[in-house]
Coordinates of C-alpha atoms in Angstrom, one line a residue:
M1 CA -24.3 15.2 54.3
D2 CA -23.4 11.3 52.3
R3 CA -25.8 11.0 49.8
D4 CA -28.6 8.0 50.7
L5 CA -27.9 4.9 48.7
S6 CA -30.6 2.9 49.4
D7 CA -32.3 3.1 46.4
D8 CA -29.2 1.9 44.8
D9 CA -28.1 -1.4 47.0
S10 CA -27.8 -3.6 43.7
V11 CA -25.9 -1.5 42.3
V12 CA -22.5 -2.3 41.6
D13 CA -19.2 -0.9 40.3
L14 CA -18.0 -3.7 37.7
S15 CA -14.6 -1.2 35.7
F16 CA -12.1 -3.7 37.5
E17 CA -13.8 -6.6 36.4
A18 CA -13.8 -8.3 33.1
E19 CA -15.3 -7.7 29.6
S20 CA -16.0 -10.8 29.4
P21 CA -16.1 -14.0 30.5
L22 CA -12.7 -16.3 30.0
A23 CA -14.2 -19.3 29.8
P24 CA -17.0 -20.9 29.2
P25 CA -20.5 -21.8 32.3
A26 CA -19.5 -24.6 33.9
E27 CA -23.2 -26.7 33.6
L28 CA -22.1 -26.3 29.7
L29 CA -19.0 -27.3 29.1
E30 CA -21.1 -29.8 31.6
T31 CA -23.0 -31.6 28.7
L32 CA -22.0 -30.8 25.3
P33 CA -19.5 -32.8 23.6
S34 CA -15.7 -32.6 23.2
C35 CA -14.5 -34.6 21.2
D36 CA -12.9 -33.9 17.4
W37 CA -10.7 -31.4 20.3
V38 CA -7.4 -30.6 20.2
L39 CA -5.9 -27.9 22.0
Q40 CA -8.0 -25.4 24.3
G41 CA -7.1 -22.3 25.0
D42 CA -8.6 -19.2 27.0
R43 CA -12.3 -19.0 25.2
H44 CA -11.8 -21.6 21.9
Q45 CA -10.8 -24.6 20.9
I46 CA -9.0 -26.1 16.9
F47 CA -9.9 -29.4 15.2
F48 CA -8.4 -31.2 13.2
P49 CA -10.4 -32.3 10.0
P50 CA -11.4 -35.5 9.5
S51 CA -8.7 -37.9 7.3
E52 CA -9.5 -38.0 3.6
T53 CA -8.4 -40.3 1.7
A54 CA -6.0 -39.1 -1.2
G55 CA -7.4 -39.0 -4.5
R56 CA -4.4 -41.5 -7.7
P57 CA -1.3 -39.6 -9.1
Q58 CA -1.9 -38.3 -12.1
E59 CA -0.3 -38.9 -15.3
Q60 CA 3.4 -38.2 -16.6
R61 CA 3.4 -35.6 -19.0
C62 CA 4.8 -34.8 -22.3
W63 CA 6.8 -30.9 -22.2
S64 CA 7.9 -31.5 -25.2
S65 CA 4.2 -29.6 -27.3
F66 CA 4.4 -27.4 -23.9
L67 CA 7.7 -25.7 -24.8
E68 CA 6.8 -25.7 -28.7
H69 CA 5.2 -22.5 -27.7
R70 CA 6.5 -19.2 -28.4
V71 CA 5.4 -16.1 -26.9
P72 CA 5.9 -13.4 -30.4
V73 CA 9.1 -11.6 -30.7
V74 CA 10.1 -8.4 -29.7
T75 CA 10.1 -6.7 -33.1
E76 CA 13.3 -3.4 -32.8
E77 CA 9.4 -1.3 -34.1
V78 CA 7.6 -2.9 -30.6
A79 CA 10.7 -2.5 -28.0
R80 CA 11.3 1.6 -28.9
E81 CA 6.7 1.6 -29.2
A82 CA 7.4 0.5 -25.7
L83 CA 10.1 2.2 -24.6
L84 CA 7.9 5.4 -25.9
S85 CA 4.8 4.3 -24.0
F86 CA 6.6 4.2 -21.0
V87 CA 8.0 8.0 -21.3
D88 CA 4.4 9.2 -21.7
S89 CA 3.3 7.6 -18.5
K90 CA 6.5 9.9 -16.9
C91 CA 5.8 13.2 -16.9
C92 CA 9.2 14.8 -15.7
Y93 CA 10.7 12.4 -18.9
G94 CA 10.8 13.2 -22.7
S95 CA 10.4 11.5 -25.7
A96 CA 12.6 13.1 -28.2
A97 CA 15.5 10.5 -26.7
A98 CA 12.8 7.1 -27.5
G99 CA 11.9 8.6 -30.7
D100 CA 16.6 8.9 -31.9
L101 CA 18.0 6.4 -30.1
V102 CA 19.8 3.8 -32.6
I103 CA 18.5 0.0 -31.0
L104 CA 21.9 -2.2 -31.4
E105 CA 21.0 -5.3 -29.8
L106 CA 18.0 -7.0 -29.4
K107 CA 18.4 -9.8 -26.3
Q108 CA 15.1 -12.0 -25.8
Q109 CA 14.5 -15.3 -22.3
N110 CA 11.4 -16.8 -21.6
L111 CA 11.2 -17.0 -18.3
C112 CA 8.5 -19.5 -16.8
R113 CA 7.0 -19.3 -13.0
Y114 CA 5.3 -21.2 -11.3
R115 CA 2.6 -20.8 -9.3
L116 CA 0.3 -23.4 -6.3
E117 CA -2.6 -22.0 -5.0
T118 CA -4.3 -24.3 -2.4
F119 CA -8.1 -23.4 -1.1
S120 CA -8.7 -24.4 2.4
E121 CA -11.0 -24.8 5.1
S122 CA -10.4 -24.4 8.9
R123 CA -13.2 -24.9 11.3
I124 CA -12.2 -23.0 15.4
S125 CA -15.3 -23.2 17.5
E126 CA -15.6 -20.3 20.5
W127 CA -18.0 -19.5 23.8
T128 CA -19.8 -16.4 23.4
F129 CA -22.1 -14.5 24.4
Q130 CA -24.9 -12.0 23.4
P131 CA -28.1 -9.7 25.7
F132 CA -31.3 -12.6 26.3
T133 CA -34.2 -10.7 25.6
N134 CA -36.2 -13.4 26.5
H135 CA -36.3 -15.1 22.9
S136 CA -36.4 -19.6 22.7
V137 CA -32.9 -21.3 24.1
D138 CA -31.5 -23.9 21.7
G139 CA -30.0 -26.1 24.8
P140 CA -28.4 -28.6 25.9
Q141 CA -32.2 -30.1 26.8
R142 CA -33.2 -30.2 22.7
G143 CA -30.9 -33.1 21.7
T144 CA -26.4 -33.2 21.5
S145 CA -24.3 -30.7 19.5
P146 CA -23.3 -31.9 16.3
R147 CA -19.1 -31.8 15.6
L148 CA -18.2 -29.5 14.5
W149 CA -16.6 -31.1 10.8
D150 CA -20.8 -32.7 10.7
I151 CA -22.4 -29.0 10.7
K152 CA -23.3 -28.5 6.6
V153 CA -22.2 -24.8 5.7
Q154 CA -22.3 -23.2 2.4
V155 CA -18.3 -23.7 0.8
P156 CA -17.8 -20.4 -1.1
P157 CA -16.2 -19.9 -4.1
M158 CA -13.3 -22.3 -4.8
F159 CA -9.5 -19.5 -4.2
Q160 CA -12.2 -16.6 -2.7
E161 CA -11.2 -16.1 1.3
D162 CA -14.3 -15.4 3.1
T163 CA -14.7 -16.7 7.2
R164 CA -18.0 -16.9 8.0
R165 CA -19.9 -17.4 12.3
F166 CA -22.1 -19.5 12.8
Q167 CA -23.8 -20.3 16.0
V168 CA -23.7 -24.0 17.0
P169 CA -27.0 -26.4 17.2
H170 CA -28.5 -27.4 20.9
S171 CA -25.1 -25.0 22.2
S172 CA -27.0 -22.8 23.9
L173 CA -28.4 -21.4 27.8
V174 CA -29.2 -18.9 29.7
K175 CA -26.5 -16.7 32.6
E176 CA -26.7 -14.2 34.9
C177 CA -24.1 -11.2 33.2
H178 CA -21.5 -11.6 34.7
K179 CA -20.7 -7.6 34.5
C180 CA -23.3 -6.4 36.6
H181 CA -24.5 -9.9 38.3
G182 CA -28.1 -9.6 37.3
R183 CA -29.0 -5.3 37.5
G184 CA -28.8 -4.8 33.6
R185 CA -26.8 -1.8 35.8
Y186 CA -23.7 -1.2 37.4
K187 CA -22.8 2.1 38.9
C188 CA -21.2 5.3 37.1
S189 CA -17.2 5.1 36.7
G190 CA -17.3 8.7 36.8
C191 CA -19.1 10.3 39.8
H192 CA -18.8 6.5 42.0
G193 CA -22.3 6.8 41.5
A194 CA -23.4 10.4 43.1
G195 CA -25.1 12.4 39.7
T196 CA -22.4 14.8 40.5
V197 CA -18.6 15.8 39.9
R198 CA -16.9 18.3 41.2
C199 CA -17.1 21.1 39.0
S200 CA -13.4 21.8 37.3
S201 CA -14.4 25.7 36.6
C202 CA -14.1 26.5 40.0
S203 CA -12.1 23.6 41.7
G204 CA -15.6 23.2 43.7
A205 CA -14.1 26.9 46.3
K206 CA -17.8 27.6 44.5
R207 CA -16.5 31.0 43.9
K208 CA -13.1 31.5 41.5
A209 CA -10.1 32.0 42.9
K210 CA -9.7 35.9 44.6
S211 CA -13.7 37.1 43.5
A212 CA -16.4 37.1 45.7
R213 CA -19.2 36.2 42.5
R214 CA -20.1 33.0 43.0
C215 CA -19.1 30.3 39.9
Q216 CA -21.3 30.8 37.2
M217 CA -20.4 26.9 35.8
C218 CA -21.6 25.6 39.4
S219 CA -23.9 28.9 40.3
G220 CA -22.6 28.4 43.8
S221 CA -22.6 25.0 44.5
G222 CA -18.9 23.7 43.9
R223 CA -20.2 20.4 41.9
R224 CA -21.8 19.8 38.1
R225 CA -24.0 17.2 36.6
C226 CA -21.8 14.3 35.6
S227 CA -21.7 14.2 32.1
T228 CA -21.1 10.2 31.9
C229 CA -24.0 9.5 33.1
S230 CA -26.5 12.6 33.2
G231 CA -26.8 12.7 36.2
R232 CA -28.0 9.7 36.9
G233 CA -25.3 7.9 39.4
N234 CA -26.0 4.8 37.3
K235 CA -25.4 4.0 33.4
T236 CA -26.9 1.2 31.3
C237 CA -24.6 -2.7 31.7
A238 CA -22.9 -2.4 27.8
T239 CA -22.9 -6.2 27.9
C240 CA -26.2 -7.3 28.6
K241 CA -27.8 -4.1 27.1
G242 CA -30.2 -3.1 30.0
E243 CA -31.2 -8.0 29.8
K244 CA -30.0 -8.8 33.5
K245 CA -28.6 -12.2 31.7
L246 CA -27.0 -13.8 28.2
L247 CA -27.3 -16.4 26.1
H248 CA -23.4 -17.4 25.8
F249 CA -23.5 -20.8 23.0
T250 CA -21.7 -22.1 21.4
Q251 CA -20.2 -19.8 18.3
L252 CA -18.7 -22.0 14.8
V253 CA -15.8 -20.0 13.0
I254 CA -15.2 -21.7 9.1
A255 CA -11.9 -19.5 7.2
W256 CA -11.5 -20.3 4.0
K257 CA -8.1 -19.5 2.9
N258 CA -6.6 -19.2 -0.6
S259 CA -2.6 -20.4 0.5
L260 CA -0.1 -18.9 -2.6
F261 CA 3.5 -20.6 -3.8
E262 CA 5.7 -19.3 -6.5
F263 CA 8.8 -19.2 -7.6
V264 CA 9.9 -17.9 -11.4
S265 CA 13.0 -19.3 -13.3
E266 CA 16.7 -17.5 -12.4
P267 CA 17.0 -14.9 -15.3
Q268 CA 19.6 -14.8 -16.7
L269 CA 19.7 -11.2 -18.0
D270 CA 20.1 -8.1 -15.1
C271 CA 16.2 -7.4 -14.7
P272 CA 14.8 -6.9 -10.4
G273 CA 13.8 -10.4 -10.1
E274 CA 10.4 -8.7 -8.0
L275 CA 9.5 -6.7 -11.1
L276 CA 9.7 -10.4 -13.1
A277 CA 7.4 -12.1 -10.2
K278 CA 4.5 -9.5 -10.7
A279 CA 4.8 -9.0 -14.7
R280 CA 2.5 -10.7 -16.3
G281 CA 2.7 -13.8 -17.7
E282 CA 0.9 -16.4 -20.9
T283 CA -0.4 -19.7 -19.7
L284 CA 1.3 -22.6 -20.2
F285 CA -0.4 -25.4 -18.6
K286 CA -2.8 -25.1 -15.9
D287 CA -3.8 -28.1 -13.2
E288 CA -6.6 -28.2 -10.9
N289 CA -8.0 -31.1 -8.9
T290 CA -8.9 -32.6 -5.0
T291 CA -5.6 -32.4 -4.8
V292 CA -2.2 -32.2 -7.5
Y293 CA 0.5 -33.4 -7.5
P294 CA 4.2 -32.0 -8.4
I295 CA 5.5 -32.3 -12.1
V296 CA 7.9 -34.1 -13.0
D297 CA 10.6 -34.3 -15.6
F298 CA 10.2 -30.3 -16.7
P299 CA 13.1 -29.6 -19.2
L300 CA 13.6 -26.7 -16.1
R301 CA 14.7 -28.9 -13.6
E302 CA 14.4 -25.7 -10.8
I303 CA 10.6 -25.5 -12.0
S304 CA 10.3 -30.5 -11.3
L305 CA 12.1 -28.9 -7.4
A306 CA 10.5 -25.4 -6.6
S307 CA 7.0 -28.1 -7.6
R308 CA 7.9 -30.6 -5.3
R309 CA 8.6 -28.0 -2.2
G310 CA 5.4 -25.3 -2.7
I311 CA 3.3 -28.3 -2.5
S312 CA 5.1 -30.1 0.6
E313 CA 5.2 -26.8 2.5
H314 CA 1.4 -26.3 1.8
S315 CA 0.7 -29.8 3.3
A316 CA 2.8 -29.9 5.8
A317 CA 1.7 -26.6 6.7
L318 CA -1.9 -27.7 6.4
A319 CA -2.2 -31.0 7.7
S320 CA -3.5 -30.4 11.1
R321 CA -5.0 -27.7 10.9
A322 CA -7.4 -27.2 7.8
R323 CA -9.2 -29.8 5.1
V324 CA -7.5 -28.8 1.7
L325 CA -10.8 -28.4 -0.5
Q326 CA -8.9 -27.1 -4.1
Q327 CA -5.6 -27.1 -5.1
R328 CA -3.8 -25.8 -8.4
Q329 CA -1.2 -25.6 -9.9
T330 CA -0.2 -23.2 -13.0
L331 CA 2.6 -22.3 -15.4
E332 CA 3.2 -19.7 -16.7
L333 CA 5.6 -18.1 -19.8
I334 CA 7.5 -14.8 -19.0
P335 CA 9.6 -12.9 -21.4
L336 CA 12.0 -10.7 -21.1
T337 CA 14.3 -9.1 -23.9
E338 CA 17.2 -6.6 -23.3
V339 CA 17.3 -3.7 -25.3
R340 CA 21.2 -2.4 -25.8
Y341 CA 20.6 0.9 -27.7
W342 CA 22.8 4.4 -28.6
Y343 CA 22.1 7.6 -27.6
Q344 CA 24.4 10.5 -28.2
G345 CA 27.9 8.4 -27.6
K346 CA 26.6 7.2 -24.9
T347 CA 25.5 3.2 -25.4
D348 CA 23.5 1.9 -22.9
V349 CA 20.1 -0.8 -21.7
Y350 CA 16.3 -1.0 -20.7
Y351 CA 14.1 -4.0 -20.4
I352 CA 11.2 -5.1 -21.9
Y353 CA 9.2 -8.0 -19.3
G354 CA 6.1 -9.6 -19.4
T355 CA 3.2 -10.1 -22.1
D356 CA 2.4 -6.8 -22.3
H357 CA 5.6 -5.0 -23.0
Q358 CA 6.6 -3.5 -19.9
V359 CA 10.1 -1.8 -19.1
Y360 CA 12.7 -0.7 -16.3
V361 CA 14.8 1.7 -17.5
V362 CA 18.4 1.3 -15.7
D363 CA 19.3 5.5 -16.7
Y364 CA 16.5 6.9 -19.0
P365 CA 19.3 9.8 -20.7
E366 CA 16.3 12.4 -21.7
R367 CA 14.8 13.4 -17.4
C368 CA 13.8 17.0 -16.7
C369 CA 13.7 16.4 -13.2
C370 CA 14.3 14.6 -10.1
G371 CA 11.1 14.1 -8.9
C372 CA 10.4 10.6 -11.1
T373 CA 10.9 7.3 -9.7
I374 CA 13.0 4.8 -12.5
L375 CA 10.1 2.2 -12.5

């Protein structure tokens, strides 16, 4: 006999419906200001930041004083101590070779690393909702929603990325839950509202195959209580949490991002560039302002070109979608030394880089096994 569902007429099966609306309620869309938006997708709008007047260009600098700065020279003693420290950090490297090898020549080169950081703020509005719990509604009747770039928020420390979400004032509207159509519950998809499902042990036959005894799992009924809904036949709507209504509102999503551009001058010595890019350096110059300008007339032309390229790339990438809050450019000096040595009739090299004297060995002569990496 079919189950009587007269008590569940308000329970509907919405398992194939979207979890959230693709657009805001029409009533709310009509009452909110549409200024500032440049792109409207299914659920969000991207807003242009207000234009700001650029500051005055910086004055030209004399770079000779910066280039007079020199990091301490790497001596034979320092070169050997750096190698011994490196060998001690490798379980399969022997220290005898590092102590006995003969250092033949030291070649030094100072590299320059240019770094540009641009700290920007972007704002996106999106439609969202939450269960309505009968609290006060800050809707259009209380006033016009402010333009997104007029909403004042606390900015995080400069160059520290963060993302925060805020409810836009006067943008709320209460609507019937789209998932359960305001009923607060929906029919269980596991049992289709029956509260029971076919017994998996006897497949609904009430007894197992080739056995006269009734199935113990279902007590011979052929059906078992639905584990999905605990036999109730319906479930509380997960969208409105059983509240039957949803509070729709515009949510402001603010993202603070730190964009990074780096360039290291070309080394004349044969040390991997990826190591030099991460090496510690000595700061020669730092410039931080709302807007920074390209470095000009630097003795290394590639640094001036890199500065111009980095600032241009950041400007092009952020101009139409974010507001630049602060920029910072730095120049660092990275020392690099090639150590040519002799050991047991063979000549080879290793490199010391960075102010903390990191070591890169091409082929260390005393290795106990193949379990360690070179770097």
